[in-house]
Amino acid sequence: MNVPPRLPTAIATVCLSGTLPDKLEAAAAAGFDGVEIFENDLLTFDGTPGDVRRMCEDLGLAIAIFQPFRDFEAMPEPQRTRNLDRAERKFDTMQALGTDLLLVCSSVHPAVLPEPERAAADFREMAERAARRGLRICYEALAWGRHVNRWRQAWEIVQRADHPALGLCLDSFHTLAPGDDLAGLAATVPPEKLFFLQLADAPKLSMDVLTWSRHHRLFPGQGELPVAPFLADLLAAGYTGPLSLEIFNDEFRAAPSRRIARDGLRSLTWLEEQVGRAPLPGLPLISGIEFVEFAVDHAAGEALGRFVETLGFRRAGRHRSKDVELWRNGGVNLVLNSEPDSAAAEHFVLHGPSVCAMAFRVDDPERVVARAEALQYSIWRERIGAGERRIPGVRAPDGTLIYLVGEAAVRARPIWEDDFHLQAGKDSATLLGVDHAAQAVTPGMMDSFVLFFRALFGLEPDMPWDLPDPYGLVRSRAFVGGGGSIRLPLNVSESGRTGTGRFVSAVAGAGVHHIAFAAADAATAVEAAAALAAPLLDIPENYYEDLGARFGLAEEELAELARLHLLYDRDAAGGTFRHAYTHAFCDRFFLEIVSRSGGYTGFGAANAPVRMAAQTRGGSKTGSAGLRRRD
Ligand SMILES: O=C(O)c1ccc(O)c(O)c1
Ligand SMILES: [Mg+2]
């Protein structure tokens, strides 16, 4: 297959936090070929345009464009003449910067005339002056431009002006956010008129388009706009300029510039793959979570062992060369790692007893590693003893380790047999596997995770949910893949007082805050756990009253749910979900037993406020073991 050459990449300085030198440094460190210099970043920089030019040269960055030049076209005199003078001044700046391209965005001025022929005449004059200095101009229709707000209108003016130094700038946000597309572009606009391309994604929001654009843009792949088909249309029309990211986003402005810049380049790599320009190693086929690993020391390991014993787990093995135990119930494997001098030990020092890794079962771990490397995610390879299997891992954006184990290899010979002395015995066999692993995410990190799970693993984010905790809002988004074999809800809270917020501050960072185990029948599994004195979370009577009213459940069923501390949900298609929670272990993470039936795909979000309030009441106590008596 003949893959056309990769196009140069660029990022607008407005995407990144910091001063202009910080932004340039971050763009270069991520590996961008160039930048868009945003005028505001130049105005606030304490140095000359020549200094900026030299900085960029030293960093190996091209200045792809200078922008924006506002409210230029179709003004009555004397503003028309003044605007042409203003343009000459900016041409001086461009020449000092060493860039030849200026972006002019469509006017929002109250006095702009609704006359395309006037706009075209002005652009012709401006382009003529630019051409005298070897400069070029591109015209961008802002979605909120007063008279010009669609690319076809901008094209009409560019065509009418008919000057070789004048072309179009297309911005995916301004086209896609108002619901427009590039249909007809290839047939109407010759490739040499496609001067510049800006790429931005965004969530679908119902608000005015200006606010949407100025605060909520995202990198391609982080939002919901069809950016890949947009790029495909431009490439089909013959565009050969840079792929440039232009993201106005409040969280990006506040985040570390290197992380954001790197996400930006990852998003472009992913986008190029979508349009067949970057042949990355293919997406993995995921078939579930093979194990969850906890960082513990000896004392915490013993306590955690006792805790999971109440959910029917038993110690099923000890590692051949390391201080690591395998605990198992049915299809769930928990690894308790207290090996000094390991990734787990490092995690334990920073976070205390907590989940330090998860292992995804995939078709080909080494292909995932190669894909991760192509996307600049970091790889982890643990040292191993003789004869033990090496399990590669990749670091999630918060540093959490995701191990990759081969599905076929696991089926041929469970990894546990190579690395562990397995101990004979019977567990309760009440659990089928990991239904979901929920993570608390530091504010500002959600979009990095969206890109990580989507670009590397092909997991699709679900609709965002708002969950009211007694002390603030928790925003939740679930990533689902592998035909439902893997489900990863991510929770974020601006408030430090919510359960999620406290978790993030208590464990000095983010991570897995609960793990839900799938059972064929939650009631049976919970009954067995209760018999082992599992610390189940108490659910108030009011909840069951309301449940009866909402779903019309029979009294006996309600009584049974209440007795077992089970929560219940039903979707529109009649699918049902039953689930019960434990109290938190050391105020850090908690466990859940769930069963789904009738194709239910959610997480019982409607019950989350009840759970969060119960946990707030419960605090850190281990809870009343056993079942509730209903008097
Ligand atoms: O929000 C703006 O004003 C603005 C400026 C320049 C652009 O390229 C753009 O897409 C938006
Ligand atoms: Mg733009």
XYZ file of C-alpha atoms and ligand atoms in Angstrom:
643
model
C 0.000 0.000 0.000
C 1.288 3.452 -0.874
C 0.910 5.805 2.078
C 1.309 9.470 1.119
C 3.958 11.399 3.095
C 3.095 12.696 6.565
C 2.267 16.399 6.649
C 4.142 18.805 8.919
C 2.543 19.383 12.330
C 1.936 22.637 14.181
C 0.267 23.889 17.339
C -1.088 27.350 18.117
C 0.576 28.984 21.109
C -2.911 29.724 22.475
C -3.324 25.991 23.253
C -0.626 25.965 25.906
C -0.060 27.479 29.321
C 2.818 29.692 30.344
C 4.780 32.483 28.757
C 5.715 32.451 25.095
C 9.135 30.817 25.739
C 7.407 28.101 27.861
C 4.953 27.403 25.059
C 7.609 27.197 22.372
C 9.765 24.951 24.534
C 6.811 22.583 25.195
C 5.858 22.462 21.495
C 9.422 21.606 20.527
C 9.804 19.023 23.308
C 6.656 17.234 22.123
C 8.077 17.078 18.603
C 5.958 19.569 16.628
C 7.416 20.909 13.394
C 5.966 24.369 13.861
C 3.770 26.805 15.767
C 1.070 29.355 15.110
C 2.136 32.523 16.897
C -0.909 34.005 18.546
C -0.653 37.764 18.544
C -1.536 38.025 22.229
C 1.397 35.808 23.153
C 3.681 38.142 21.235
C 2.169 41.296 22.771
C 2.762 40.026 26.288
C 6.292 38.802 25.522
C 9.101 40.972 26.766
C 11.333 40.722 23.712
C 11.385 41.545 20.018
C 9.795 39.535 17.202
C 13.408 38.890 16.158
C 13.997 37.231 19.546
C 10.981 35.000 18.926
C 12.324 34.111 15.520
C 15.680 33.113 17.028
C 14.047 31.096 19.817
C 12.042 29.171 17.250
C 15.087 28.602 15.086
C 17.045 27.299 18.081
C 14.193 24.941 18.942
C 13.793 23.759 15.365
C 10.274 25.186 15.098
C 8.900 26.821 11.974
C 6.485 29.709 12.469
C 3.678 28.401 10.309
C 1.417 31.438 10.636
C 0.853 34.675 12.545
C -2.675 35.280 13.785
C -5.310 36.617 14.119
C -5.831 39.824 12.180
C -9.366 40.935 13.061
C -12.143 43.078 11.599
C -10.342 43.935 8.381
C -12.695 43.572 5.455
C -15.594 45.628 4.090
C -15.318 48.612 6.424
C -16.464 52.109 5.425
C -13.848 54.851 5.228
C -11.883 56.023 7.112
C -11.563 52.592 8.815
C -10.793 50.961 5.488
C -7.613 52.984 4.991
C -6.702 52.615 8.648
C -7.045 48.837 8.363
C -4.693 48.723 5.395
C -2.164 50.760 7.388
C -2.622 48.398 10.320
C -1.957 45.491 7.964
C 1.328 47.055 6.826
C 2.434 47.261 10.472
C 1.643 43.582 10.976
C 3.522 42.725 7.802
C 6.569 44.354 9.425
C 6.082 42.111 12.455
C 5.735 39.028 10.259
C 8.938 39.804 8.452
C 10.735 40.207 11.766
C 9.239 36.908 12.922
C 10.230 35.251 9.681
C 6.805 33.949 8.748
C 5.059 34.573 5.446
C 1.459 33.735 6.314
C -1.150 35.894 8.084
C -4.557 34.644 9.185
C -7.412 37.120 8.779
C -10.624 36.030 10.470
C -14.008 37.237 9.298
C -15.177 40.496 10.768
C -17.467 40.774 13.790
C -17.391 44.593 13.674
C -20.831 46.254 14.006
C -20.022 48.565 11.080
C -18.901 45.892 8.604
C -20.758 46.166 5.298
C -22.749 43.156 4.069
C -21.086 43.422 0.663
C -18.925 40.539 -0.590
C -17.649 42.643 -3.485
C -16.316 45.275 -1.026
C -14.670 42.564 1.060
C -13.130 41.088 -2.086
C -11.771 44.473 -3.199
C -10.212 45.048 0.219
C -8.600 41.627 0.216
C -7.288 42.207 -3.265
C -5.599 45.386 -2.109
C -4.244 43.716 1.032
C -2.958 40.699 -0.919
C -1.270 42.964 -3.444
C 0.556 44.762 -0.632
C 1.480 41.457 1.025
C 2.756 40.009 -2.242
C 5.110 42.966 -2.661
C 6.855 41.722 0.481
C 6.653 38.033 -0.395
C 3.866 37.491 2.167
C 0.509 35.682 1.917
C -2.886 35.981 3.558
C -5.535 33.415 4.372
C -9.152 34.154 5.210
C -11.044 32.204 7.872
C -14.806 32.329 8.400
C -15.473 32.525 12.145
C -18.693 30.696 12.984
C -19.921 33.914 14.618
C -18.667 36.294 11.912
C -21.146 39.101 11.286
C -21.757 38.497 7.584
C -19.216 35.802 6.753
C -19.570 32.743 8.974
C -19.316 29.762 6.613
C -16.357 28.640 4.539
C -18.366 28.874 1.307
C -18.920 32.605 1.911
C -15.217 33.099 2.602
C -14.415 31.161 -0.565
C -16.725 33.356 -2.636
C -14.782 36.422 -1.464
C -11.365 34.811 -2.008
C -12.423 33.721 -5.475
C -13.762 37.163 -6.319
C -10.565 38.855 -5.052
C -8.619 36.530 -7.336
C -5.100 37.164 -6.069
C -2.350 34.525 -5.838
C -1.304 35.788 -2.392
C -4.801 35.202 -0.995
C -6.254 31.847 -0.004
C -8.500 30.091 2.502
C -7.955 28.968 6.069
C -10.258 26.147 7.099
C -10.886 25.481 10.780
C -12.705 22.265 11.686
C -14.467 23.878 14.633
C -16.029 26.720 12.632
C -17.296 24.242 10.051
C -18.383 21.305 12.200
C -19.704 23.014 15.326
C -22.542 24.783 13.465
C -23.304 21.504 11.651
C -21.708 22.426 8.325
C -19.361 20.195 6.293
C -16.851 20.349 3.447
C -19.156 18.885 0.793
C -18.171 20.339 -2.564
C -14.764 21.586 -1.410
C -12.735 19.408 -3.788
C -14.985 20.355 -6.708
C -14.966 24.120 -6.071
C -11.644 25.089 -4.459
C -8.345 24.378 -6.245
C -5.654 22.932 -3.950
C -3.378 25.951 -4.314
C -6.062 28.075 -2.620
C -6.075 25.880 0.506
C -3.469 27.852 2.437
C -3.967 26.643 5.996
C -5.842 24.112 8.101
C -6.688 24.330 11.790
C -7.899 21.260 13.627
C -9.993 21.245 16.766
C -12.565 18.912 18.246
C -15.199 19.743 20.883
C -17.877 18.077 22.958
C -21.418 18.569 21.662
C -22.817 21.360 23.829
C -25.857 23.546 23.531
C -24.525 27.050 24.023
C -23.660 30.016 21.843
C -20.928 29.058 19.417
C -18.484 31.774 20.498
C -18.419 30.659 24.155
C -18.256 27.050 23.000
C -15.244 27.826 20.798
C -13.366 30.009 23.266
C -13.594 27.659 26.264
C -14.423 24.100 25.237
C -12.388 23.115 22.214
C -10.459 19.860 22.489
C -7.793 17.987 20.587
C -9.063 15.721 17.801
C -10.276 12.469 19.322
C -11.143 14.022 22.687
C -14.520 15.361 21.609
C -17.475 14.436 19.456
C -17.053 16.350 16.182
C -16.340 14.380 12.969
C -12.814 15.778 12.610
C -11.426 12.738 10.756
C -13.919 12.955 7.848
C -13.243 16.712 7.768
C -9.513 16.089 7.354
C -10.182 13.363 4.802
C -12.189 15.861 2.710
C -9.362 18.395 2.841
C -6.760 15.843 1.844
C -9.008 14.704 -0.996
C -9.148 18.343 -2.126
C -5.352 18.322 -2.347
C -4.316 20.128 0.842
C -0.565 19.769 1.515
C 0.087 22.380 4.222
C 0.597 21.736 7.924
C -1.867 20.029 10.260
C -2.224 22.658 12.938
C -3.991 22.429 16.277
C -5.866 25.479 17.516
C -7.520 24.753 20.851
C -9.021 27.317 23.187
C -9.629 25.414 26.408
C -9.679 26.668 29.994
C -8.192 23.477 31.422
C -5.422 23.347 28.820
C -4.424 26.890 29.685
C -4.026 25.841 33.309
C -2.324 22.483 32.733
C 1.384 21.683 32.427
C 2.303 22.726 28.900
C 4.449 19.685 28.160
C 1.647 17.236 28.902
C -0.816 19.175 26.764
C 1.631 19.590 23.886
C 2.375 15.892 23.924
C -1.339 15.036 23.924
C -1.682 17.380 20.951
C 0.888 15.503 18.904
C -0.654 12.173 19.933
C -4.034 13.395 18.753
C -2.598 14.340 15.353
C -0.919 10.944 15.027
C -4.221 9.251 15.850
C -6.083 11.512 13.415
C -3.630 10.743 10.632
C -4.187 7.058 11.286
C -7.940 7.632 10.932
C -7.414 9.049 7.451
C -4.872 6.422 6.399
C -1.792 8.647 6.634
C -0.048 7.146 9.685
C 0.183 3.374 9.583
C 0.254 2.676 13.355
C 0.300 -0.863 14.730
C -3.390 -1.788 14.871
C -5.770 -1.418 17.802
C -5.814 -4.317 20.256
C -8.700 -6.694 20.688
C -9.403 -6.540 24.414
C -11.124 -9.398 26.181
C -11.131 -8.354 29.811
C -9.147 -7.593 32.942
C -6.870 -10.528 33.827
C -5.840 -9.174 37.208
C -5.833 -6.173 39.492
C -2.652 -5.517 41.447
C -2.449 -3.832 44.844
C 0.645 -2.201 46.292
C 0.887 -3.222 49.942
C 3.435 -3.793 52.685
C 3.209 -6.866 54.888
C 0.751 -5.409 57.373
C -1.489 -3.910 54.692
C -1.233 -7.113 52.675
C -2.481 -9.166 55.598
C -5.338 -6.763 56.260
C -6.300 -6.693 52.591
C -6.186 -10.490 52.443
C -8.648 -10.638 55.355
C -10.820 -8.026 53.652
C -11.107 -9.862 50.338
C -11.540 -13.184 52.129
C -14.963 -11.908 53.161
C -15.855 -11.672 49.466
C -14.967 -15.324 48.960
C -11.348 -14.929 47.840
C -8.650 -17.318 49.005
C -4.886 -17.173 48.699
C -4.235 -19.251 45.590
C -0.522 -18.790 45.113
C 2.786 -17.216 46.075
C 5.204 -15.788 43.546
C 8.283 -17.902 42.868
C 10.814 -15.121 43.309
C 8.971 -12.124 44.741
C 6.961 -11.078 47.736
C 3.717 -11.313 45.817
C 0.504 -13.220 46.533
C -2.291 -14.270 44.224
C -5.816 -14.196 45.628
C -8.641 -15.652 43.646
C -12.389 -16.061 43.568
C -13.774 -17.719 40.449
C -12.689 -15.647 37.460
C -11.131 -12.786 39.451
C -7.408 -12.603 40.180
C -6.069 -10.114 42.719
C -2.325 -9.654 43.086
C -1.030 -8.324 46.415
C 2.466 -7.032 45.857
C 4.805 -6.192 48.750
C 8.057 -6.819 46.882
C 10.633 -4.200 47.876
C 12.324 -2.290 45.077
C 9.528 -2.802 42.555
C 7.082 -0.545 40.729
C 4.554 -1.594 43.391
C 6.879 -0.566 46.231
C 7.390 2.806 44.608
C 3.626 3.169 44.343
C 3.151 2.118 47.972
C 5.594 4.749 49.220
C 3.688 7.463 47.364
C 0.111 6.278 47.828
C -0.119 3.678 50.605
C -2.211 0.536 50.085
C -3.874 1.032 46.703
C -4.281 -0.373 43.225
C -0.975 0.080 41.415
C -1.736 -1.790 38.205
C -4.352 -3.562 36.150
C -3.744 -6.130 33.452
C -5.754 -6.059 30.224
C -6.098 -9.285 28.279
C -5.317 -8.434 24.646
C -4.739 -10.372 21.436
C -1.123 -9.239 21.032
C 0.677 -7.406 23.863
C 3.734 -6.495 21.782
C 1.547 -4.799 19.178
C 0.032 -2.656 21.942
C 3.544 -1.796 23.116
C 4.510 -0.763 19.570
C 1.323 1.288 19.241
C 1.976 2.945 22.605
C 5.490 3.850 21.516
C 4.189 5.336 18.258
C 1.853 7.471 20.379
C 4.644 8.448 22.801
C 3.159 6.680 25.822
C 5.794 5.252 28.129
C 6.428 1.551 28.411
C 7.260 -0.360 31.554
C 9.056 -3.711 31.684
C 9.415 -5.207 35.152
C 12.575 -7.162 35.919
C 11.910 -10.898 36.097
C 13.359 -14.064 37.607
C 14.597 -17.032 35.570
C 11.813 -18.845 33.726
C 9.219 -16.184 34.592
C 7.131 -14.463 31.986
C 7.819 -10.858 31.220
C 4.600 -8.897 31.158
C 4.970 -5.527 29.420
C 3.040 -2.529 30.668
C 2.138 0.969 29.567
C 1.749 4.019 31.788
C -1.635 5.732 31.853
C -1.577 9.558 31.960
C -1.565 9.559 35.787
C 1.246 6.999 35.961
C -1.020 4.009 36.662
C 0.437 0.890 35.126
C -1.575 -1.143 32.647
C -0.079 -4.566 32.044
C -0.771 -6.402 28.810
C -1.233 -10.128 28.827
C -1.834 -12.201 25.721
C -5.234 -13.805 25.497
C -4.021 -16.860 23.572
C -1.007 -17.325 25.850
C -3.262 -17.141 28.900
C -5.573 -19.745 27.483
C -2.692 -22.071 26.518
C -1.011 -21.779 29.905
C -2.174 -19.369 32.614
C 0.548 -16.832 33.439
C 0.108 -17.857 37.056
C 1.564 -21.295 36.454
C 4.908 -19.898 35.301
C 5.386 -17.330 38.000
C 3.575 -18.705 41.067
C 3.603 -21.671 43.382
C -0.086 -22.366 43.165
C -1.830 -23.659 46.268
C -4.565 -26.211 45.967
C -7.929 -25.359 47.474
C -11.397 -24.090 46.671
C -12.580 -20.512 46.649
C -16.253 -19.594 46.770
C -16.374 -19.360 42.980
C -19.088 -16.717 43.253
C -17.391 -14.215 40.913
C -17.082 -14.358 37.135
C -14.611 -11.560 36.491
C -14.001 -7.830 36.847
C -17.125 -5.996 35.685
C -15.575 -2.546 35.962
C -12.728 -0.677 37.589
C -13.550 2.917 38.455
C -10.825 5.521 38.709
C -10.673 8.892 40.388
C -8.970 11.383 38.152
C -7.293 14.655 39.127
C -9.200 17.689 37.798
C -7.867 18.666 34.381
C -6.770 15.120 33.512
C -9.997 13.731 32.038
C -9.230 14.725 28.444
C -5.770 13.156 28.625
C -7.460 9.902 29.644
C -10.015 10.176 26.855
C -7.182 10.351 24.353
C -5.224 7.547 26.046
C -8.105 5.074 26.101
C -9.426 5.976 22.684
C -6.174 6.344 20.730
C -4.245 3.488 22.299
C -6.989 0.989 23.107
C -9.924 2.021 20.932
C -12.217 2.362 23.959
C -15.120 4.706 23.330
C -16.185 7.187 25.999
C -19.817 7.018 27.070
C -22.032 10.032 27.733
C -20.775 12.086 30.683
C -22.837 11.792 33.897
C -23.135 14.249 36.763
C -23.286 12.474 40.106
C -24.247 14.563 43.143
C -22.127 13.708 46.189
C -23.314 15.311 49.471
C -20.319 17.695 49.248
C -20.156 18.529 45.567
C -20.559 17.244 42.075
C -18.696 14.266 40.632
C -18.459 14.088 36.858
C -18.235 10.573 35.480
C -17.433 9.137 32.082
C -17.168 5.454 31.281
C -14.902 3.861 28.676
C -16.187 0.620 27.282
C -14.642 -1.796 24.822
C -14.001 -5.369 23.842
C -17.748 -5.994 23.469
C -18.366 -5.012 27.097
C -15.469 -7.131 28.413
C -13.828 -4.008 29.738
C -15.505 -1.074 31.453
C -13.609 1.789 33.021
C -15.630 4.627 34.572
C -13.531 7.730 35.307
C -14.657 10.174 37.963
C -13.476 13.701 38.516
C -14.484 16.282 41.099
C -13.491 19.917 41.449
C -14.488 19.776 45.109
C -11.934 18.273 47.458
C -14.730 17.301 49.861
C -16.540 14.752 47.697
C -15.661 11.071 47.977
C -13.752 11.349 44.703
C -12.041 14.572 45.780
C -11.066 13.110 49.150
C -9.767 9.993 47.459
C -7.524 12.040 45.205
C -6.157 14.047 48.132
C -5.984 11.069 50.543
C -3.926 8.906 48.238
C -1.899 11.882 47.024
C -3.016 11.428 43.474
C -5.476 9.629 41.329
C -6.139 5.971 40.820
C -8.586 3.088 41.043
C -11.099 3.817 43.769
C -13.420 0.916 43.302
C -13.522 -2.451 41.632
C -16.774 -4.140 40.736
C -16.854 -7.908 40.420
C -19.365 -9.567 38.142
C -21.491 -12.330 39.606
C -24.004 -14.523 37.813
C -26.411 -13.540 40.560
C -25.463 -10.687 42.871
C -27.906 -11.895 45.540
C -26.193 -15.276 45.857
C -22.728 -13.731 45.894
C -23.732 -11.138 48.492
C -25.420 -13.750 50.659
C -22.188 -15.777 50.628
C -20.125 -12.663 51.405
C -22.434 -11.713 54.267
C -21.997 -15.165 55.747
C -18.254 -14.408 55.800
C -18.973 -11.092 57.588
C -18.229 -8.853 54.594
C -18.434 -5.143 55.590
C -21.390 -4.217 53.375
C -22.462 -0.625 52.939
C -25.760 0.207 54.683
C -28.458 1.588 52.421
C -31.243 3.728 53.928
C -34.833 2.473 54.012
C -35.941 5.571 52.057
C -34.061 4.274 49.071
C -36.140 1.098 48.970
C -39.370 3.043 49.432
C -38.510 5.114 46.371
C -37.406 2.055 44.422
C -40.805 0.510 44.988
C -42.475 3.676 43.740
C -40.237 4.043 40.684
C -40.191 0.488 39.411
C -43.271 -1.050 40.968
C -41.271 -3.891 42.521
C -43.135 -6.391 44.681
C -42.788 -6.023 48.462
C -40.971 -9.346 48.781
C -38.397 -8.356 46.179
C -37.845 -4.985 47.865
C -37.444 -6.699 51.221
C -34.916 -9.097 49.732
C -32.926 -6.274 48.122
C -32.929 -4.361 51.411
C -31.878 -7.410 53.413
C -28.891 -7.922 51.110
C -27.942 -4.189 50.954
C -28.493 -4.433 47.205
C -29.141 -1.464 44.975
C -31.231 -1.877 41.842
C -31.535 -0.189 38.468
C -33.518 -0.858 35.322
C -32.982 0.660 31.866
C -35.554 1.667 29.289
C -35.283 -1.695 27.518
C -35.950 -3.612 30.740
C -32.313 -4.618 31.429
C -31.595 -4.766 35.157
C -28.616 -4.198 37.431
C -28.211 -5.367 41.040
C -25.213 -4.257 43.045
C -23.896 -4.008 46.599
C -20.846 -2.196 47.958
C -18.380 -2.808 50.740
C -17.098 -0.098 53.024
C -13.783 1.367 51.963
C -10.569 -0.409 52.800
C -8.419 2.008 54.837
C -10.543 4.877 53.449
C -8.971 4.238 50.037
C -10.902 1.942 47.770
C -13.985 -0.197 47.982
C -15.345 -3.258 46.264
C -18.661 -3.978 44.622
C -20.545 -7.086 43.575
C -22.777 -6.649 40.532
C -24.974 -8.655 38.245
C -26.412 -7.542 34.929
C -29.293 -9.008 33.031
C -31.299 -8.233 29.938
C -28.460 -6.354 28.228
C -28.075 -3.650 30.892
C -24.963 -1.604 29.991
C -24.859 1.114 32.671
C -23.336 1.381 36.119
C -26.350 2.189 38.264
C -25.551 5.922 38.032
C -28.973 6.716 39.502
C -27.818 4.973 42.691
C -24.474 6.744 42.940
C -25.777 9.597 45.167
C -27.177 7.030 47.627
C -23.878 5.173 47.673
C -21.853 8.361 48.095
C -24.043 9.620 50.942
C -23.807 6.225 52.675
C -20.028 6.297 52.351
C -19.897 9.819 53.756
C -21.903 8.668 56.768
C -19.857 5.507 57.090
C -16.591 7.444 57.113
C -13.635 5.135 57.482
C -15.145 2.598 59.862
C -15.107 -0.939 58.648
C -18.862 -1.018 58.884
C -21.403 -3.329 60.378
C -20.592 -6.765 59.133
C -23.353 -9.068 57.974
C -26.857 -8.387 56.833
C -29.418 -5.867 57.940
C -32.347 -6.939 60.023
C -35.508 -5.409 58.739
C -37.902 -4.771 61.598
O -11.971 33.066 18.870
C -11.392 33.755 18.042
O -11.453 34.977 18.006
C -10.579 33.086 17.001
C -9.438 33.682 16.489
C -8.696 33.038 15.521
C -9.082 31.809 15.051
O -8.379 31.127 14.125
C -10.222 31.217 15.560
O -10.584 30.013 15.092
C -10.964 31.837 16.522
Mg -9.220 29.157 13.752
